């Protein structure tokens, strides 16, 4: 098999190749270092001795320099319980695999009759790679290397460990908890992932009782791969599944206390999600290695049909070159081409979105980012009508403002965030006046086809400057109506972004329920902006830095819904509908017929004032079915008139409805950023904004016990937990 790699550009040569963990094949066999990527070219079947590798039933592979000759060989587990070695007698830049050789341990040449996986890693402490096999009967067997690094030989008998049901060959070995001992992480046919801690001594592994691995059950045939993907010193996880995709779960915790963030899918170069189910059948089994020696990590995978596939990694320098070539080729009529040619559109946006994904994921070395910025900024000078801020003809080129916006995001993320670097970006893109203030002061790219009025921009700047930094930790705001119909088919990818409606500044809205103490009139444009910023605050601040507040939202939802609606633990995992259905049956709210459940669910809340009035806007059923809206919609009221919302909460409290004040305090707690100060807001039509400081008092557990504003003092009691059990309000006479 031959792989023709592109020649390395000056940018690629400039990159410092970062090292992965020593047990993986992410680095080439020569010991040089390689760059990770989220984007890969279409699959090519791997050949051995001139013929496509076909094992007949299942295949899982690992790359390892078996004979220490400087290139990577293939170790493959098959569906018949046997292991195979494909030696590479080519080079580190041009692989050429020979006919398969049976891999044995002593006299043992088979490990069952089904899906078999393997890892070469030092587990017995002899500084040599041992053979670890996951095989039939849900067994993991460790065979000690009794040979040498250059000529491995494995003992016929080994240590056996029982793992989860239907695991078979789906597993990996890595020191997940940073205690210096390598653990097991297993997948399964049903998709469940399990972690087995190594509780043994040096040279004598002993795996404890399996425990759920972050409750991840993505799909059938889950195949985990544990490695430091983004080279930040923390282990991440790749997950291959039955429908042909590969997901990255980056470690957002620490080396000793790992935590996994949201999954991100590998992509094809055009920005669509990578999927090889049509090629490999099922059971995607990801392995990463630089097999073509171009300095970029490649993806290798087996699957149900017994074949192996190679997907060449696309490095960031190649994407810059591809984007530049597309601009050169279509510079005269780019708007028309993007409108009419879906293939070119996928190429252009795919190159940019993949660059952004690599930047956001920390996959481009810091030493290369300055040069990346320089090459990208140069394109803005060469093609100012396309890449600099200007108003585009949405009929002739509906995708042009979206293209410019995606390019701006990439340029902004290519350098570390600072006022001086944001100024450099503003200069390169010719941002002026209000747009420039939003970018330089706040780090926000406002993408609207250059149609916002100075009043819009000033009002946005005023509102965001009056909010905590965490609430506007976004880099992109789009106004959908100002961008035209193309925004429905082409999304701008960014680290964090929000989208608001095409609304006129100064259009009033009554933001409060009918039983509010007095009317609440606010500006619909700014309230929409505040609403979307609240979503961001919930996701960014709540999930990452204030998880206790994120969970409190669900405590409030559970309180409002009543004891018959049962939440999982933690609450953010959502409603436990199995337990809830049992409760509904017990109280006679459901007849047990599955076909009638939806009607019973709606009927349970219909007409119940304690539920309908649980929130200042909408009803509890809406918030239970769309919990992400609970926080942001209630925040509308806080920003429209904070004092009025507090007054309203007291009215609702006196009527026996206690959820409102808990939601109010949750918002205040977010906005206070853990301090004893918060702001009250009043938004009026036209962008009129008034802000007043408010003092908070907390107890030893950090719960807010007093809110002292210019108009009143509110005191709160707690028996246990974080929900209020007593509420007293004393107006301040003037």
XYZ file of C-alpha atoms in Angstrom, residues 1-272:
272
model
C 0.000 0.000 0.000
C 1.205 3.481 -0.775
C 0.272 6.766 0.844
C 1.327 9.925 -0.907
C 1.764 12.679 1.686
C 1.844 16.392 0.767
C 5.171 18.164 1.105
C 5.558 20.019 4.376
C 5.022 23.753 4.220
C 7.177 26.269 6.071
C 4.431 26.487 8.672
C 4.553 22.782 9.309
C 8.331 22.888 9.621
C 7.978 25.705 12.143
C 5.826 23.623 14.440
C 7.273 22.095 17.563
C 6.087 18.527 17.563
C 4.706 17.732 20.974
C 5.019 14.314 22.561
C 2.218 11.955 23.560
C 2.325 9.467 26.384
C 5.006 6.837 25.914
C 2.624 3.882 25.687
C 0.789 5.103 22.619
C 1.800 4.926 19.011
C 0.954 8.547 18.472
C 4.588 9.332 17.895
C 6.364 7.793 14.947
C 8.588 4.812 15.426
C 11.629 7.011 14.990
C 10.771 8.824 18.198
C 9.962 12.127 16.484
C 6.874 13.981 17.625
C 3.636 14.602 15.751
C 0.719 17.026 15.746
C -2.826 15.817 16.576
C -5.835 16.791 14.493
C -9.618 16.456 14.488
C -9.800 16.176 10.679
C -8.963 13.192 8.469
C -9.068 12.305 4.785
C -11.407 9.617 3.471
C -10.564 6.005 4.361
C -8.254 3.809 2.315
C -8.122 0.064 2.872
C -4.751 -1.054 4.243
C -2.884 -3.674 2.245
C -0.335 -6.297 3.168
C 1.869 -7.953 0.541
C -0.137 -6.174 -2.167
C -3.548 -7.483 -1.001
C -6.249 -5.819 1.108
C -6.111 -7.046 4.703
C -9.255 -9.074 5.387
C -9.549 -11.117 8.577
C -13.123 -12.086 7.861
C -14.721 -11.102 11.166
C -13.816 -8.155 13.375
C -10.463 -6.438 13.504
C -8.881 -4.201 16.102
C -5.370 -2.847 15.593
C -2.502 -1.257 17.466
C 0.570 0.372 15.976
C 3.900 -0.495 17.539
C 7.510 -0.607 16.409
C 7.704 -4.352 17.003
C 11.294 -4.874 15.885
C 12.657 -1.421 16.821
C 13.711 -0.663 13.230
C 12.295 2.870 13.187
C 8.907 2.262 11.562
C 5.515 1.227 12.893
C 4.180 -2.286 12.501
C 0.561 -3.438 12.881
C -0.665 -5.702 15.662
C -4.181 -6.931 14.941
C -6.728 -8.860 16.977
C -9.253 -10.843 14.979
C -12.775 -12.149 15.428
C -11.574 -15.717 15.824
C -9.527 -15.137 18.979
C -6.139 -14.971 17.248
C -3.568 -12.180 17.117
C -1.551 -11.169 14.072
C 1.595 -9.209 13.327
C 2.028 -7.294 10.071
C 5.657 -6.230 9.808
C 6.480 -2.946 8.081
C 9.517 -3.376 5.858
C 9.090 0.062 4.341
C 10.054 3.288 6.054
C 8.602 5.697 8.576
C 7.321 7.778 5.626
C 6.158 5.002 3.293
C 4.668 1.966 4.987
C 4.772 -1.430 3.291
C 3.270 -4.280 5.273
C 4.169 -7.916 4.777
C 2.112 -11.089 5.057
C 0.647 -11.644 8.505
C 2.430 -13.669 11.170
C 0.650 -15.434 13.997
C 1.371 -13.802 17.362
C 1.798 -16.272 20.208
C 2.419 -16.344 23.936
C 4.466 -19.461 24.729
C 2.507 -22.215 23.038
C -0.719 -20.255 23.147
C -1.855 -19.102 19.717
C -5.542 -18.427 20.372
C -7.636 -16.672 23.031
C -11.118 -17.885 22.213
C -13.479 -17.668 19.273
C -14.649 -14.055 19.240
C -13.607 -10.411 19.151
C -10.087 -10.086 20.619
C -8.172 -6.908 21.439
C -4.600 -6.288 22.521
C -2.261 -3.683 23.969
C 1.523 -3.724 24.333
C 2.434 -1.944 27.576
C 4.715 -2.506 30.563
C 2.499 -3.842 33.348
C 4.859 -6.152 35.263
C 7.567 -3.569 35.794
C 10.412 -4.989 33.696
C 10.669 -1.949 31.406
C 9.556 -4.105 28.469
C 6.187 -4.035 26.676
C 4.010 -6.877 27.937
C 1.157 -8.398 25.959
C -2.302 -7.562 27.355
C -5.178 -9.406 25.665
C -8.922 -8.878 26.141
C -10.784 -11.910 24.858
C -13.587 -14.445 25.170
C -15.294 -14.966 28.475
C -14.789 -11.294 29.307
C -11.222 -11.976 30.375
C -8.106 -9.822 30.336
C -4.836 -11.740 30.353
C -1.389 -10.212 30.919
C 1.535 -12.104 29.364
C 4.956 -11.004 30.580
C 7.583 -10.118 27.983
C 10.418 -12.570 28.613
C 12.389 -11.472 25.563
C 13.820 -8.077 24.701
C 12.526 -4.806 23.305
C 13.850 -5.754 19.848
C 12.778 -9.412 20.014
C 9.667 -9.697 22.187
C 8.639 -13.108 23.556
C 5.711 -13.658 25.862
C 5.082 -16.165 28.619
C 2.440 -18.767 27.829
C 0.647 -18.298 31.129
C -0.300 -14.965 32.581
C -2.415 -13.052 35.036
C -6.150 -13.307 34.363
C -8.758 -10.698 35.328
C -12.528 -10.733 34.887
C -14.101 -7.652 33.289
C -17.613 -6.528 32.406
C -20.007 -8.628 30.391
C -19.717 -8.429 26.575
C -16.448 -6.501 26.755
C -14.528 -8.912 24.515
C -11.778 -6.917 22.780
C -12.984 -3.443 23.695
C -10.509 -2.019 26.213
C -7.443 0.110 26.892
C -4.731 0.402 29.543
C -3.607 3.718 31.041
C -2.888 5.380 34.393
C -6.241 7.174 34.557
C -6.021 8.507 38.124
C -2.349 9.536 38.066
C -1.225 7.242 40.875
C 1.623 5.681 38.865
C -0.235 2.407 38.202
C -1.887 1.593 34.905
C -5.627 0.913 35.036
C -8.108 -0.823 32.738
C -10.935 0.968 30.927
C -13.359 -1.317 29.119
C -16.125 -0.859 26.593
C -18.882 -3.322 25.789
C -21.402 -4.480 23.247
C -24.103 -2.550 25.110
C -22.005 0.622 25.159
C -21.297 0.820 28.919
C -17.800 1.975 29.912
C -16.181 0.682 33.119
C -12.989 1.696 34.923
C -10.941 -0.852 36.873
C -8.405 0.759 39.234
C -5.030 -0.893 39.510
C -4.703 -1.499 43.258
C -1.636 -3.703 43.060
C 1.999 -3.133 43.810
C 4.814 -2.271 41.404
C 5.236 -5.164 38.992
C 2.123 -6.936 40.298
C -1.088 -5.406 38.866
C -4.350 -6.081 40.662
C -7.544 -4.561 39.316
C -10.364 -3.714 41.700
C -14.095 -3.710 41.319
C -15.228 -2.004 38.165
C -16.911 1.392 38.483
C -18.865 3.414 35.894
C -16.664 5.551 33.691
C -18.461 8.928 33.830
C -21.766 7.179 33.021
C -20.877 7.317 29.328
C -23.097 5.054 27.226
C -22.903 6.619 23.794
C -23.837 3.691 21.545
C -23.373 -0.029 20.995
C -19.931 -1.570 20.606
C -18.110 1.153 22.509
C -14.353 0.936 22.008
C -12.362 3.301 24.273
C -8.876 4.628 23.636
C -7.172 6.446 26.528
C -4.382 8.879 25.585
C -3.175 12.439 25.913
C -4.756 13.559 22.661
C -4.241 17.324 22.932
C -0.839 16.985 24.599
C -1.656 19.004 27.708
C -0.363 16.405 30.176
C -3.823 14.991 30.943
C -5.302 11.783 29.574
C -8.317 12.123 27.280
C -10.581 9.503 25.753
C -11.429 8.569 22.182
C -14.524 6.460 21.690
C -15.354 4.455 18.599
C -18.912 3.104 18.301
C -21.056 0.900 16.110
C -22.365 3.620 13.806
C -18.905 4.479 12.512
C -17.956 7.664 14.341
C -15.078 8.581 16.634
C -15.668 10.992 19.525
C -13.096 12.888 21.572
C -13.763 13.483 25.269
C -11.135 15.978 26.436
C -10.018 15.906 30.060
C -11.242 19.086 31.756
C -9.997 18.055 35.199
C -6.496 17.394 36.461
C -4.019 14.545 36.119
C -5.078 13.027 39.456
C -8.737 14.081 39.330
C -9.721 13.714 35.701
C -13.050 14.870 34.349
C -14.367 14.559 30.813
C -15.993 17.412 28.912
C -18.500 17.265 26.094
C -17.756 14.928 23.218
C -16.491 16.261 19.876
C -16.677 14.202 16.695
C -13.782 13.694 14.318
C -14.460 15.255 10.930
C -13.729 14.922 7.240
C -11.842 17.842 5.653
C -15.111 19.429 4.496
C -16.322 19.810 8.081
C -18.858 16.963 8.033
